[in-house]
JSON list of C-alpha atoms and ligand atoms in Angstrom, two decimals:
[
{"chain": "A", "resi": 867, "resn": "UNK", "atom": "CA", "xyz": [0.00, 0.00, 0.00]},
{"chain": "A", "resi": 868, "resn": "UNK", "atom": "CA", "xyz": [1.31, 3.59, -0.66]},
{"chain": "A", "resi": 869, "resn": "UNK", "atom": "CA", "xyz": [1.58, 5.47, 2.28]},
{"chain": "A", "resi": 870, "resn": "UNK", "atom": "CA", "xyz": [0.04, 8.62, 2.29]},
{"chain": "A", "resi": 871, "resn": "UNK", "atom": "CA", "xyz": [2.31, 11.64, 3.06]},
{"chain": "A", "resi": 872, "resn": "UNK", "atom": "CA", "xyz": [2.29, 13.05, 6.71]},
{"chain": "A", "resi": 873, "resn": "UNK", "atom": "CA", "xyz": [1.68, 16.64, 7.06]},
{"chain": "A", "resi": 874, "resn": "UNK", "atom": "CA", "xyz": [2.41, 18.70, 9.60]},
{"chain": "A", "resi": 875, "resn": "UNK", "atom": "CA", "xyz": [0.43, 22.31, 9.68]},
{"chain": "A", "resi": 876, "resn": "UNK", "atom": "CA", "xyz": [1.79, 25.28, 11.56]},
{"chain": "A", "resi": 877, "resn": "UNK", "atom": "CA", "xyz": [0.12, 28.58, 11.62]},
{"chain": "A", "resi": 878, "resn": "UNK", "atom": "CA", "xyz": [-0.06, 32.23, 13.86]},
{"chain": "A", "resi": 879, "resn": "UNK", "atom": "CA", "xyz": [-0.13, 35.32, 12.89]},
{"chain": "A", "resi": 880, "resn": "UNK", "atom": "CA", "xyz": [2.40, 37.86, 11.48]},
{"chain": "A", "resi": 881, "resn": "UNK", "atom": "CA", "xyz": [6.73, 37.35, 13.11]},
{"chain": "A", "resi": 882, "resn": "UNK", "atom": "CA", "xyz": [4.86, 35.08, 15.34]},
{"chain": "A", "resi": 883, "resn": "UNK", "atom": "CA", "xyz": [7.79, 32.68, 14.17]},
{"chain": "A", "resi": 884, "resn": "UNK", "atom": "CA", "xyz": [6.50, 30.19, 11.92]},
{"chain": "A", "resi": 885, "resn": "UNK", "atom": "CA", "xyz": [8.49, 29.93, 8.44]},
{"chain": "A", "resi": 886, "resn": "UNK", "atom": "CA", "xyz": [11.74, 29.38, 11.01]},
{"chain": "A", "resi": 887, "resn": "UNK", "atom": "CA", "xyz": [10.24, 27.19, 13.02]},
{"chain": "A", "resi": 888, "resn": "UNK", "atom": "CA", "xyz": [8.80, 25.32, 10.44]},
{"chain": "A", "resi": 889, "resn": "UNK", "atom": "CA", "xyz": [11.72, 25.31, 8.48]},
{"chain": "A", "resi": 890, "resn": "UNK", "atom": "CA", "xyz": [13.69, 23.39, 11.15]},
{"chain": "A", "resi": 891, "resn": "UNK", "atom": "CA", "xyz": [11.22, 21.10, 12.45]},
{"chain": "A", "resi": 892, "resn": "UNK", "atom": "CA", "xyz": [11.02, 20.25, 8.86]},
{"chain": "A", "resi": 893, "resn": "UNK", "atom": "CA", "xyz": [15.18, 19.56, 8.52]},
{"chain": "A", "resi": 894, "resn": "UNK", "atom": "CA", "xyz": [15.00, 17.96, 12.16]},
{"chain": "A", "resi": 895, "resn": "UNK", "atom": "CA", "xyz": [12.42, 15.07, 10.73]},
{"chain": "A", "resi": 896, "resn": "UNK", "atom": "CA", "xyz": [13.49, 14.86, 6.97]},
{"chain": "A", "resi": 897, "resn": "UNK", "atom": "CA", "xyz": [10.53, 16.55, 6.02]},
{"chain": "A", "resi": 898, "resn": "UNK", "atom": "CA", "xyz": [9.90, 19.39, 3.28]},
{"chain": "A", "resi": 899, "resn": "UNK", "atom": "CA", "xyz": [9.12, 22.73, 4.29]},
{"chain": "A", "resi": 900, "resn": "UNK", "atom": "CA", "xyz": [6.42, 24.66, 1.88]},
{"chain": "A", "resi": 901, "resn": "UNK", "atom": "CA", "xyz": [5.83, 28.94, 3.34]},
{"chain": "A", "resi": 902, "resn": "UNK", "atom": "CA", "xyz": [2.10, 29.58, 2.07]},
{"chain": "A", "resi": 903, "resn": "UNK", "atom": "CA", "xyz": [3.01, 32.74, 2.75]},
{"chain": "A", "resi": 904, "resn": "UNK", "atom": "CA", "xyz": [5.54, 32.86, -0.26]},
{"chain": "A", "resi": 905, "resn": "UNK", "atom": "CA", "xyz": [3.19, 32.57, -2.94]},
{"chain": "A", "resi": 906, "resn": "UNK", "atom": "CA", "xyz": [1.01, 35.15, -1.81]},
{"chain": "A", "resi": 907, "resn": "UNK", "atom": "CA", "xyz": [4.34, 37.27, -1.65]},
{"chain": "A", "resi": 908, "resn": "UNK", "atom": "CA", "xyz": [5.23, 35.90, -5.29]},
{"chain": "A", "resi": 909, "resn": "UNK", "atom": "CA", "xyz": [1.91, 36.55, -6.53]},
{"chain": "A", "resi": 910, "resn": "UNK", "atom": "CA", "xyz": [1.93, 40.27, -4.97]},
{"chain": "A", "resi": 911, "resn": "UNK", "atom": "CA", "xyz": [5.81, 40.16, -6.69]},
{"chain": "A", "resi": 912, "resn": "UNK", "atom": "CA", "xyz": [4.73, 39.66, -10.43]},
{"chain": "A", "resi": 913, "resn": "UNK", "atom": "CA", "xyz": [1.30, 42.04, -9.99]},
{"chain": "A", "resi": 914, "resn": "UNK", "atom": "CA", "xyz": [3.78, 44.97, -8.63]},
{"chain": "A", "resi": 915, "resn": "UNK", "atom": "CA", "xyz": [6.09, 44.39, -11.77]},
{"chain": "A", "resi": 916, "resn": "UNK", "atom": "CA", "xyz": [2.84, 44.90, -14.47]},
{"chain": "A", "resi": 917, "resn": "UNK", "atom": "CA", "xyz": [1.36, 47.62, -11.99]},
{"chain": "A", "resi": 918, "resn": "UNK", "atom": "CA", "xyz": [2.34, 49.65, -9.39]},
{"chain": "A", "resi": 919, "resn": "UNK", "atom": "CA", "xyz": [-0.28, 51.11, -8.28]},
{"chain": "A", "resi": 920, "resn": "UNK", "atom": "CA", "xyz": [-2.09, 48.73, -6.05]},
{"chain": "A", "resi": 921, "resn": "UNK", "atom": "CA", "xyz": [-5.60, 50.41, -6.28]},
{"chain": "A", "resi": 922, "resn": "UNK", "atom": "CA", "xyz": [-6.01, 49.29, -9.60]},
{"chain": "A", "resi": 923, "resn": "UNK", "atom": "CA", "xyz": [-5.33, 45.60, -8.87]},
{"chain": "A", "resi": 924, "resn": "UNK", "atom": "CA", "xyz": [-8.23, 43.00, -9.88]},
{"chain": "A", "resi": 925, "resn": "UNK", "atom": "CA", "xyz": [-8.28, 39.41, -8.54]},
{"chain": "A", "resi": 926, "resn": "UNK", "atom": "CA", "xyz": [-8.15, 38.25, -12.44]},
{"chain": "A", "resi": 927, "resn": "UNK", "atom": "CA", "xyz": [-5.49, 40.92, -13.22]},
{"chain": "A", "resi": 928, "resn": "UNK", "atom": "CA", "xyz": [-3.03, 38.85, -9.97]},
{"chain": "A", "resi": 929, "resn": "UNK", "atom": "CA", "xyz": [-3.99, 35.47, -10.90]},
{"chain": "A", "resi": 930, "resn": "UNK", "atom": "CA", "xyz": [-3.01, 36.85, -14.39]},
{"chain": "A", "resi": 931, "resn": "UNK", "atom": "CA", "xyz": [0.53, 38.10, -13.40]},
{"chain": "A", "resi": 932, "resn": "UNK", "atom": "CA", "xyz": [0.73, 34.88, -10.89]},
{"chain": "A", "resi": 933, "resn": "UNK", "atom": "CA", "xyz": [0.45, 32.75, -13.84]},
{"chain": "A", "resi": 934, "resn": "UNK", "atom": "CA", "xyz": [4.54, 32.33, -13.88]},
{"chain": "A", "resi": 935, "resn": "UNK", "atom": "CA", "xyz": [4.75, 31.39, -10.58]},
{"chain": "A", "resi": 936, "resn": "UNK", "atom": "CA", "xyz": [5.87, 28.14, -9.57]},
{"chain": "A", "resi": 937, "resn": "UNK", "atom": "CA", "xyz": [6.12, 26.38, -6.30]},
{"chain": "A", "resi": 938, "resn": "UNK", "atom": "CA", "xyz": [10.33, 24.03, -6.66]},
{"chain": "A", "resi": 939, "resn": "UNK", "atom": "CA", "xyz": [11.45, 20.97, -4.07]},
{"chain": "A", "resi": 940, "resn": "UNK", "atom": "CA", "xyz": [14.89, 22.02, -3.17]},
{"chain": "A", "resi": 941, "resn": "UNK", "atom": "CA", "xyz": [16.68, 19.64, -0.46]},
{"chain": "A", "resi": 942, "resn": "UNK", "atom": "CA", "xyz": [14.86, 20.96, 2.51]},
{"chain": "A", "resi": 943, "resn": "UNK", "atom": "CA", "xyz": [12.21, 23.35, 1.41]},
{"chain": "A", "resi": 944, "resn": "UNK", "atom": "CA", "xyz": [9.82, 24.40, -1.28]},
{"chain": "A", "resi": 945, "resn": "UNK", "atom": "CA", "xyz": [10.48, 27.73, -2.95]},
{"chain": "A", "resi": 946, "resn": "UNK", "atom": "CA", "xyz": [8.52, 29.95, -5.66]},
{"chain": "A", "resi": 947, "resn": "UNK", "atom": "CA", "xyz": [9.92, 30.80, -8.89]},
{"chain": "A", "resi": 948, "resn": "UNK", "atom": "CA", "xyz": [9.07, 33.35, -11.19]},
{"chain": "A", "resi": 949, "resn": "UNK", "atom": "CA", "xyz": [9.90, 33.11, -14.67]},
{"chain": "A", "resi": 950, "resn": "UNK", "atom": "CA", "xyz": [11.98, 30.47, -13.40]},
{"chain": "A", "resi": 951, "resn": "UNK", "atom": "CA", "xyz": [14.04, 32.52, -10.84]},
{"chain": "A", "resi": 952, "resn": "UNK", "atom": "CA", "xyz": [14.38, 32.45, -7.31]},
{"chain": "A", "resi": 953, "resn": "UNK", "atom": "CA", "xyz": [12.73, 35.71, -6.18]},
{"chain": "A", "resi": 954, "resn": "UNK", "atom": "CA", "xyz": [13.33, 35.69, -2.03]},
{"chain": "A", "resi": 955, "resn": "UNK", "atom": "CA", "xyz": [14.76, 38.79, -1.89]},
{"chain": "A", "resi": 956, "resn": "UNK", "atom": "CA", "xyz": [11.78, 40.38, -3.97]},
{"chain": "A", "resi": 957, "resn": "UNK", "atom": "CA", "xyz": [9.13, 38.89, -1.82]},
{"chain": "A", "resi": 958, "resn": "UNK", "atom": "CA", "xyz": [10.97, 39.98, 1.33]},
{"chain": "A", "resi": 959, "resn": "UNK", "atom": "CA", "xyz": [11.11, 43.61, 0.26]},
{"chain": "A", "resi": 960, "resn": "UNK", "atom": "CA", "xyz": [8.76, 46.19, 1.55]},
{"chain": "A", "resi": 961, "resn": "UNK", "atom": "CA", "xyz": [6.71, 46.90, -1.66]},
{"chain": "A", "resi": 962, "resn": "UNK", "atom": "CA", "xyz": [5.57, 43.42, -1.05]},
{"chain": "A", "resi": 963, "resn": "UNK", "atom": "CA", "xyz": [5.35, 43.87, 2.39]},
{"chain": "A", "resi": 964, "resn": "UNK", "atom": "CA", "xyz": [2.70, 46.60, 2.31]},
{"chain": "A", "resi": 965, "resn": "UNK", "atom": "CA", "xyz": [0.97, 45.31, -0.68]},
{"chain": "A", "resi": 966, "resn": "UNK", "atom": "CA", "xyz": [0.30, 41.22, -0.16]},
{"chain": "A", "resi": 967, "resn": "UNK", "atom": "CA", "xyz": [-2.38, 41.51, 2.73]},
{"chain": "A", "resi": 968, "resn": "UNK", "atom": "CA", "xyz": [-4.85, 42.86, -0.13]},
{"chain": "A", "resi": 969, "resn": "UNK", "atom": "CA", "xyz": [-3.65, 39.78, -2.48]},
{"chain": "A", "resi": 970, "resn": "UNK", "atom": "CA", "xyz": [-4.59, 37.52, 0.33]},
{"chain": "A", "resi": 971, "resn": "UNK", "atom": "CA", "xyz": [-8.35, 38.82, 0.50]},
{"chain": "A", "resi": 972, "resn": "UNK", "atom": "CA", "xyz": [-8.83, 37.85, -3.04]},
{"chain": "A", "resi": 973, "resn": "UNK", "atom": "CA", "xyz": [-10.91, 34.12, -2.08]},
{"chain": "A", "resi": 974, "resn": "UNK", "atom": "CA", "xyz": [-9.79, 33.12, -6.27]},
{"chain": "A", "resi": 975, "resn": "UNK", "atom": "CA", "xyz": [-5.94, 33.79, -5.24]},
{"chain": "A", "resi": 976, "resn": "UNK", "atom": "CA", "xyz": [-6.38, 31.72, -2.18]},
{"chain": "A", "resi": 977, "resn": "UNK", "atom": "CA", "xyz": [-7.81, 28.60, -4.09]},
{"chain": "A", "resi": 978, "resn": "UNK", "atom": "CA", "xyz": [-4.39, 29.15, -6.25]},
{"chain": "A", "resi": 979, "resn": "UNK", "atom": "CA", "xyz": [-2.09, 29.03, -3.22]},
{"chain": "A", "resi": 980, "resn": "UNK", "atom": "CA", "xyz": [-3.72, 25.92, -1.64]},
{"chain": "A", "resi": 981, "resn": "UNK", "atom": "CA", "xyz": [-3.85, 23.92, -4.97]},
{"chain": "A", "resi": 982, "resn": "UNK", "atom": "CA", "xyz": [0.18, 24.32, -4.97]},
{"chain": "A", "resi": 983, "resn": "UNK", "atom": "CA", "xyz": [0.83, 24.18, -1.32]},
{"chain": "A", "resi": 984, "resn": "UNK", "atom": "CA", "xyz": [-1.68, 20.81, -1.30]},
{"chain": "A", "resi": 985, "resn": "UNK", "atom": "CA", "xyz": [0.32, 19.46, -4.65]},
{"chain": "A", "resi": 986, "resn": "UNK", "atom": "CA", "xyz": [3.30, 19.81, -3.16]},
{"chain": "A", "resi": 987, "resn": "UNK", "atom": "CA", "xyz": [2.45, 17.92, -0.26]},
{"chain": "A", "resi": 988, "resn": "UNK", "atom": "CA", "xyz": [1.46, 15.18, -2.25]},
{"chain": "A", "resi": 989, "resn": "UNK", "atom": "CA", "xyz": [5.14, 13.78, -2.91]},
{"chain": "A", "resi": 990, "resn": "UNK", "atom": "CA", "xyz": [6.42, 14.34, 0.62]},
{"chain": "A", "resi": 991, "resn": "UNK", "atom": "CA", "xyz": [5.78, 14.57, 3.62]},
{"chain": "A", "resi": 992, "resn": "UNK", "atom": "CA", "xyz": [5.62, 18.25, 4.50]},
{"chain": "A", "resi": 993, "resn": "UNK", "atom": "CA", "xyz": [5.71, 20.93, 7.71]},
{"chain": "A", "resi": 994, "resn": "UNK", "atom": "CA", "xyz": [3.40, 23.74, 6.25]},
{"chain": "A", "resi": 995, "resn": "UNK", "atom": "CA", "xyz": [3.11, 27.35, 7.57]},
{"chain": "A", "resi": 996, "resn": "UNK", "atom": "CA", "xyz": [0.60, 29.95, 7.03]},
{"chain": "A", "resi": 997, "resn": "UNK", "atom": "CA", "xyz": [-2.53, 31.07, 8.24]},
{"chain": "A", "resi": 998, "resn": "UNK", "atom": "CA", "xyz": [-5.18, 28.48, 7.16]},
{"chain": "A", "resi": 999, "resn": "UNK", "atom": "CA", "xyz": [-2.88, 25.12, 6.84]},
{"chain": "A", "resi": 1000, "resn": "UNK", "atom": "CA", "xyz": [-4.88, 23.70, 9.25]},
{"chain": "A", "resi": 1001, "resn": "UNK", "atom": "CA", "xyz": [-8.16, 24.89, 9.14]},
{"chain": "A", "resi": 1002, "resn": "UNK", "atom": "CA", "xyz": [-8.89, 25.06, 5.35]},
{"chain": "A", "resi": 1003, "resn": "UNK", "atom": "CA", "xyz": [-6.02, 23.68, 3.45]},
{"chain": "A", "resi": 1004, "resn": "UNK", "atom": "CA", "xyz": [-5.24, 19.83, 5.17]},
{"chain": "A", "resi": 1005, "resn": "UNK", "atom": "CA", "xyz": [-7.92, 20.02, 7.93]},
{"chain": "A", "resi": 1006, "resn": "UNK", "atom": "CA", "xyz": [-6.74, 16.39, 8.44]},
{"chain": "A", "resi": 1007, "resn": "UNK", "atom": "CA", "xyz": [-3.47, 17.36, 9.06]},
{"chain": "A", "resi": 1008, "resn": "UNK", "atom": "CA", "xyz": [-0.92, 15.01, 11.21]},
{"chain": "A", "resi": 1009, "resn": "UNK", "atom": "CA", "xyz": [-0.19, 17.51, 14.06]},
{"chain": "A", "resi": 1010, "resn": "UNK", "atom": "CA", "xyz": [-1.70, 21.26, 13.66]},
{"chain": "A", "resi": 1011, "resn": "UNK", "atom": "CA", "xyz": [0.47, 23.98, 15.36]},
{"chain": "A", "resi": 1012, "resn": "UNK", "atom": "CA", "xyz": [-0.74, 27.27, 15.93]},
{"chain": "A", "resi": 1013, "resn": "UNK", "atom": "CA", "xyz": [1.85, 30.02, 17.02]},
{"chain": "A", "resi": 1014, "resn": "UNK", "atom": "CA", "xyz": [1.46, 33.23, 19.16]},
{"chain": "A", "resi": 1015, "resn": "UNK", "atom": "CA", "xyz": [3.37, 35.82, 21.04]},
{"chain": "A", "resi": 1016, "resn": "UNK", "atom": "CA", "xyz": [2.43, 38.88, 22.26]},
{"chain": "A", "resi": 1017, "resn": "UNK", "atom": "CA", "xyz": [2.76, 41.84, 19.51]},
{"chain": "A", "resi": 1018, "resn": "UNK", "atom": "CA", "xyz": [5.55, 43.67, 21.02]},
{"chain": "A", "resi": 1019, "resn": "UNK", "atom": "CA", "xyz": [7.59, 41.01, 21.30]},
{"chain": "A", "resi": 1020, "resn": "UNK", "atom": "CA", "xyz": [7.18, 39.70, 17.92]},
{"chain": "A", "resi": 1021, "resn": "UNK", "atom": "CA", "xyz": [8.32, 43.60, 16.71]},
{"chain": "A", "resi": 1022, "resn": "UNK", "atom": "CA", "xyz": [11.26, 42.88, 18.76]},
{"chain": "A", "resi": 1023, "resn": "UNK", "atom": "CA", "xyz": [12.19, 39.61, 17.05]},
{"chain": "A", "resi": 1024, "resn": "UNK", "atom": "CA", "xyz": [11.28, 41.23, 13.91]},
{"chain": "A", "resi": 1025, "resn": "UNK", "atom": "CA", "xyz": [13.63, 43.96, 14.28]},
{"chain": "A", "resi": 1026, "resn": "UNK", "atom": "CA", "xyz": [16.84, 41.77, 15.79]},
{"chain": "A", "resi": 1027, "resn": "UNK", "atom": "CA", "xyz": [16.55, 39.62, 12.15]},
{"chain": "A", "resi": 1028, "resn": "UNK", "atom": "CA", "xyz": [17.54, 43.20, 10.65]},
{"chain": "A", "resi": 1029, "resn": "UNK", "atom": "CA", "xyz": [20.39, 42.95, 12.62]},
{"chain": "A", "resi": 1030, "resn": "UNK", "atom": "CA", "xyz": [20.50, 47.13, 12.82]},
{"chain": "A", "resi": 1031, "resn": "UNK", "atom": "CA", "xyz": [20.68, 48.90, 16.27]},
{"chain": "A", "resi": 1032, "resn": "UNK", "atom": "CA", "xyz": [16.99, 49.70, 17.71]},
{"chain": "A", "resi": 1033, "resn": "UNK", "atom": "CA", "xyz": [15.12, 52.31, 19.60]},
{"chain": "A", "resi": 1034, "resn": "UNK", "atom": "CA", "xyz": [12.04, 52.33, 21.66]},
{"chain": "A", "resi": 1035, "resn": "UNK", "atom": "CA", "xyz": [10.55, 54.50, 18.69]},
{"chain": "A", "resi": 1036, "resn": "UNK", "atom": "CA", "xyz": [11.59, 52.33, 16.34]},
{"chain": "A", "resi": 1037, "resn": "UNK", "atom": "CA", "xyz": [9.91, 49.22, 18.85]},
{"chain": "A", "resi": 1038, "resn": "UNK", "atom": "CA", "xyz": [6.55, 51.04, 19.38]},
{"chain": "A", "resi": 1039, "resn": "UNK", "atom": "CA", "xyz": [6.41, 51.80, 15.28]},
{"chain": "A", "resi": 1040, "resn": "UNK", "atom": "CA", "xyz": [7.22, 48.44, 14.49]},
{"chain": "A", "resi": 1041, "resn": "UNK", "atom": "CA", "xyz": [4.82, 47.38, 17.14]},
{"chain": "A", "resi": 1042, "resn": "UNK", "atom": "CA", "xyz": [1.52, 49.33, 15.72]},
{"chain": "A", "resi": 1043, "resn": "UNK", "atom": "CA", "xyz": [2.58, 48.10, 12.11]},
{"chain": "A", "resi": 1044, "resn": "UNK", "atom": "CA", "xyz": [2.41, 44.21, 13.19]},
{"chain": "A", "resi": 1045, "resn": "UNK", "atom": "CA", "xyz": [-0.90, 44.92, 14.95]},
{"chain": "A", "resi": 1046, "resn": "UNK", "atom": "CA", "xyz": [-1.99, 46.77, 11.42]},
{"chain": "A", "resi": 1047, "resn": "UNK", "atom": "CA", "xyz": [-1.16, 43.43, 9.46]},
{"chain": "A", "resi": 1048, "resn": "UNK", "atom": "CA", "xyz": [-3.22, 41.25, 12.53]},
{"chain": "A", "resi": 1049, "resn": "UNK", "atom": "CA", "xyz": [-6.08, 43.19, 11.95]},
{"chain": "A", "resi": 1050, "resn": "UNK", "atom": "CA", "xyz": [-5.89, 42.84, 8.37]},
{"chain": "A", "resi": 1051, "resn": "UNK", "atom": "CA", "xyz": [-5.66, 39.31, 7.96]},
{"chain": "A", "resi": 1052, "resn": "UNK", "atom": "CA", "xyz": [-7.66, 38.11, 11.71]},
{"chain": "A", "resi": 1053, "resn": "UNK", "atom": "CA", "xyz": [-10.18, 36.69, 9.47]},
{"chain": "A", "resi": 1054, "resn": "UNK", "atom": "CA", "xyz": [-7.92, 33.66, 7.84]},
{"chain": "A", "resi": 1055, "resn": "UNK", "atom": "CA", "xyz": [-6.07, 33.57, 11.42]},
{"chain": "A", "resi": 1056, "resn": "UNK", "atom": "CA", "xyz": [-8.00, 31.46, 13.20]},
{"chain": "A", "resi": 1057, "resn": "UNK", "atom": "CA", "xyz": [-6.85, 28.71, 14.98]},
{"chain": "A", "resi": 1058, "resn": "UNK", "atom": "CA", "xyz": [-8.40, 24.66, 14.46]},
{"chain": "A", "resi": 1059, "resn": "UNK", "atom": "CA", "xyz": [-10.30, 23.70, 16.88]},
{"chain": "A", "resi": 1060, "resn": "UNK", "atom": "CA", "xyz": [-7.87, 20.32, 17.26]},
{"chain": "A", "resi": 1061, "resn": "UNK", "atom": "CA", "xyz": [-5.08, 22.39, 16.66]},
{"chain": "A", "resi": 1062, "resn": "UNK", "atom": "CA", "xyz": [-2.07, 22.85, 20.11]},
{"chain": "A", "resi": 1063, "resn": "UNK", "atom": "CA", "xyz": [-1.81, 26.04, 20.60]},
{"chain": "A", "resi": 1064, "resn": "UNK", "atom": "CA", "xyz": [1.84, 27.18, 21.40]},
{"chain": "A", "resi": 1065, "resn": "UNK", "atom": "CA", "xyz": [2.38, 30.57, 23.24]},
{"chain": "A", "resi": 1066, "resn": "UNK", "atom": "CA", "xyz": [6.04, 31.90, 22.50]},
{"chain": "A", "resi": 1067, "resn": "UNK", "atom": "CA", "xyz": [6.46, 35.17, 23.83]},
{"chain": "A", "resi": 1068, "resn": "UNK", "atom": "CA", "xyz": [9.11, 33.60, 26.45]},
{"chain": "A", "resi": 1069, "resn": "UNK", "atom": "CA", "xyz": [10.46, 30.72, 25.03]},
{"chain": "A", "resi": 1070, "resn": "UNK", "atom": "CA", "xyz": [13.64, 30.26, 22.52]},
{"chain": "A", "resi": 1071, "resn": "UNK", "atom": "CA", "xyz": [13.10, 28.89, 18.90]},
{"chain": "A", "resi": 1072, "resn": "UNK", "atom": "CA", "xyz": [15.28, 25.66, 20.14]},
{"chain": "A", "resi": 1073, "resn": "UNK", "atom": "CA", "xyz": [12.35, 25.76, 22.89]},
{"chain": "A", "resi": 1074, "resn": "UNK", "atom": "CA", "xyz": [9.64, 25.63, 20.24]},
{"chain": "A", "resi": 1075, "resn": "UNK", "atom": "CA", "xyz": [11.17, 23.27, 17.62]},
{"chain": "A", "resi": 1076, "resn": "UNK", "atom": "CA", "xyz": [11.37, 20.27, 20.48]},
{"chain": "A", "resi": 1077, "resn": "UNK", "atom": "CA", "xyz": [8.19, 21.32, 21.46]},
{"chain": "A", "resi": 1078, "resn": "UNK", "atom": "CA", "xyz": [6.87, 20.41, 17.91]},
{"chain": "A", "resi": 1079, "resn": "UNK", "atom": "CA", "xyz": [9.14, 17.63, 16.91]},
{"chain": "A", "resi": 1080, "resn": "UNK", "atom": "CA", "xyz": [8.30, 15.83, 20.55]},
{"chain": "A", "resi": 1081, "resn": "UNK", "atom": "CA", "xyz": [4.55, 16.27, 19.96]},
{"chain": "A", "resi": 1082, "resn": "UNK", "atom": "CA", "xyz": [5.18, 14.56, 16.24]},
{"chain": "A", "resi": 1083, "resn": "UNK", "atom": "CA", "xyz": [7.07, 12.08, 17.54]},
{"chain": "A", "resi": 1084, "resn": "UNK", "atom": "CA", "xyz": [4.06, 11.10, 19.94]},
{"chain": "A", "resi": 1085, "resn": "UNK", "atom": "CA", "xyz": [1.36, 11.57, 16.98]},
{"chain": "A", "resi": 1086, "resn": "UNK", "atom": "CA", "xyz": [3.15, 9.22, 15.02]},
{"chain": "A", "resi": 1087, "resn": "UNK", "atom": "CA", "xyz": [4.42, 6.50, 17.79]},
{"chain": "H", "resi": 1269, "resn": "DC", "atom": "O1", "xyz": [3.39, 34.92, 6.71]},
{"chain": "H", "resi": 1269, "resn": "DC", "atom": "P1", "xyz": [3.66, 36.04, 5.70]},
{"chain": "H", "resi": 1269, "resn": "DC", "atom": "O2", "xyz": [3.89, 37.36, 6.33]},
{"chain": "H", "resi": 1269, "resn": "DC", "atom": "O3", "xyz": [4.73, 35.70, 4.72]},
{"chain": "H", "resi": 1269, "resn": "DC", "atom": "O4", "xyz": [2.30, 36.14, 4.89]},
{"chain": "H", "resi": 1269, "resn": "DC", "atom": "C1", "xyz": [2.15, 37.05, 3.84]},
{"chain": "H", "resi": 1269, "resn": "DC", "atom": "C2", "xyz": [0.69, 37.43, 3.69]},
{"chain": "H", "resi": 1269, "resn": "DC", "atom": "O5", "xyz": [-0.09, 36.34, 3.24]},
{"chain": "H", "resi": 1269, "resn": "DC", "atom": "C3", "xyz": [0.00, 37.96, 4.94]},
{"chain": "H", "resi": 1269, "resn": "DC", "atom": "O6", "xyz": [-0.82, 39.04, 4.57]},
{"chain": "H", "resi": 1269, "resn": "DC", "atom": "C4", "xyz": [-0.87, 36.82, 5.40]},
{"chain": "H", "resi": 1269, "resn": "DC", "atom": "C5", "xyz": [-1.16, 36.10, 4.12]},
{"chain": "H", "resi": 1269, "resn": "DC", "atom": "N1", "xyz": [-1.29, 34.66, 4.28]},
{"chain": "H", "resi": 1269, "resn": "DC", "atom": "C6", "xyz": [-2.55, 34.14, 4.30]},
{"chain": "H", "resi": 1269, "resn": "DC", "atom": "O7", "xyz": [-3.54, 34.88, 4.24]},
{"chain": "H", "resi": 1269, "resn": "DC", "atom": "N2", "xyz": [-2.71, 32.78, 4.38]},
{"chain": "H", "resi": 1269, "resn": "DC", "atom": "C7", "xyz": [-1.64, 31.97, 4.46]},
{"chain": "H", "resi": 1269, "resn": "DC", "atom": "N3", "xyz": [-1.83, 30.65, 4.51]},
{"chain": "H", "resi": 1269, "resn": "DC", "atom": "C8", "xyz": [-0.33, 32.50, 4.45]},
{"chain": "H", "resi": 1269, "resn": "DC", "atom": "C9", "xyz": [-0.19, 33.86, 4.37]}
]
């Protein structure tokens, strides 16, 4: 019999730590690693290269531009392409940044992220972040994780991966702008109701990967 692939569905809201976490749970178990939250990022990437100005985006118009866009197995992770290039600094950026929330409202757009994200999981077994993974996308999931840490401290963590020296200003700012992008996507952020529900405002990321690979490890045993 062909076994079906194990999936493993972490979600939270904005910095709350997922893609990292995910990403090593995923090399700790020999899984694949697949960021949901890339293709929307790729998908805002090729609409802000055929328009810049946002307002005039139409769902048809991104699926258009998104068209390019494909989802690539490298050893550890999944990772979107666009015209066949790696585009991780692109997505990253702040263009992207300020313009991907409104991408993520558009309910045709979503269908187009969870039809790659669910393909991809079809040929391995898989540690999934995003918002929905385990609500809407594999609401059978293996183990469903769902992230949070209080706002502030998730603008700190935010503004250490910069790596630049920080100021209370720059904390508080940073601070209002992640509880902007919480209020704009709260409705997809939801967690499953069977889903273990992982509070990380004190705990280190080596903390929160055993957490996760220890409650796999009893799923699966
Ligand atoms: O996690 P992130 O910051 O890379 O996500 C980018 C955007 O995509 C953000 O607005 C939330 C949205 N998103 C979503 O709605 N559903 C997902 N499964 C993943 C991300």
């Amino acid at each position: 019999m062909i076994r079906p692939t194990s999936v493993i569905a972490i979600d939270g809201p904005a910095a709350s730590g997922k893609s990292s976490t995910a990403q090593l749970v995923a090399e700790k178990l020999g899984f694949l690693h697949i960021d949901s939250g890339s293709l929307y990022r790729a998908a805002t990437a090729a609409m802000l290269r055929a328009e810049k100005d946002a307002s005039k985006w139409t769902e048809a118009a991104v699926l258009n531009a998104a068209r390019p866009v494909e989802l690539r197995a490298a050893r550890t992770s999944f990772y979107p392409l666009l015209d066949g290039r790696a585009i991780e600094e692109e997505i990253r950026g702040p263009d992207v940044t300020r313009n991907v929330s409104r991408v993520a409202q558009m309910p045709r757009v979503r269908t187009w992220v969870n039809d790659k994200v669910r393909d991809a999981a079809r040929s391995s077994d898989v540690v999934v972040d995003g918002r929905d993974m385990g609500t809407v996308v594999f609401p059978d999931a293996d183990l469903k994780i769902f992230l949070v840490a209080d706002s502030r401290e998730r603008a700190a963590r935010r503004l250490r991966q910069r790596g630049t020296p920080t100021s209370e200003q720059m904390l508080d700012d940073e601070t209002i702008r992640i509880n902007e992008r919480d209020a704009r996507d709260a409705r997809q952020t939801v967690p499953a109701a069977d889903a273990v529900v992982i509070d990380t405002t004190g705990l280190t990321q080596q903390d929160q990967v055993e957490q996760i690979v220890s409650l796999s490890k009893t799923r699966s045993g």
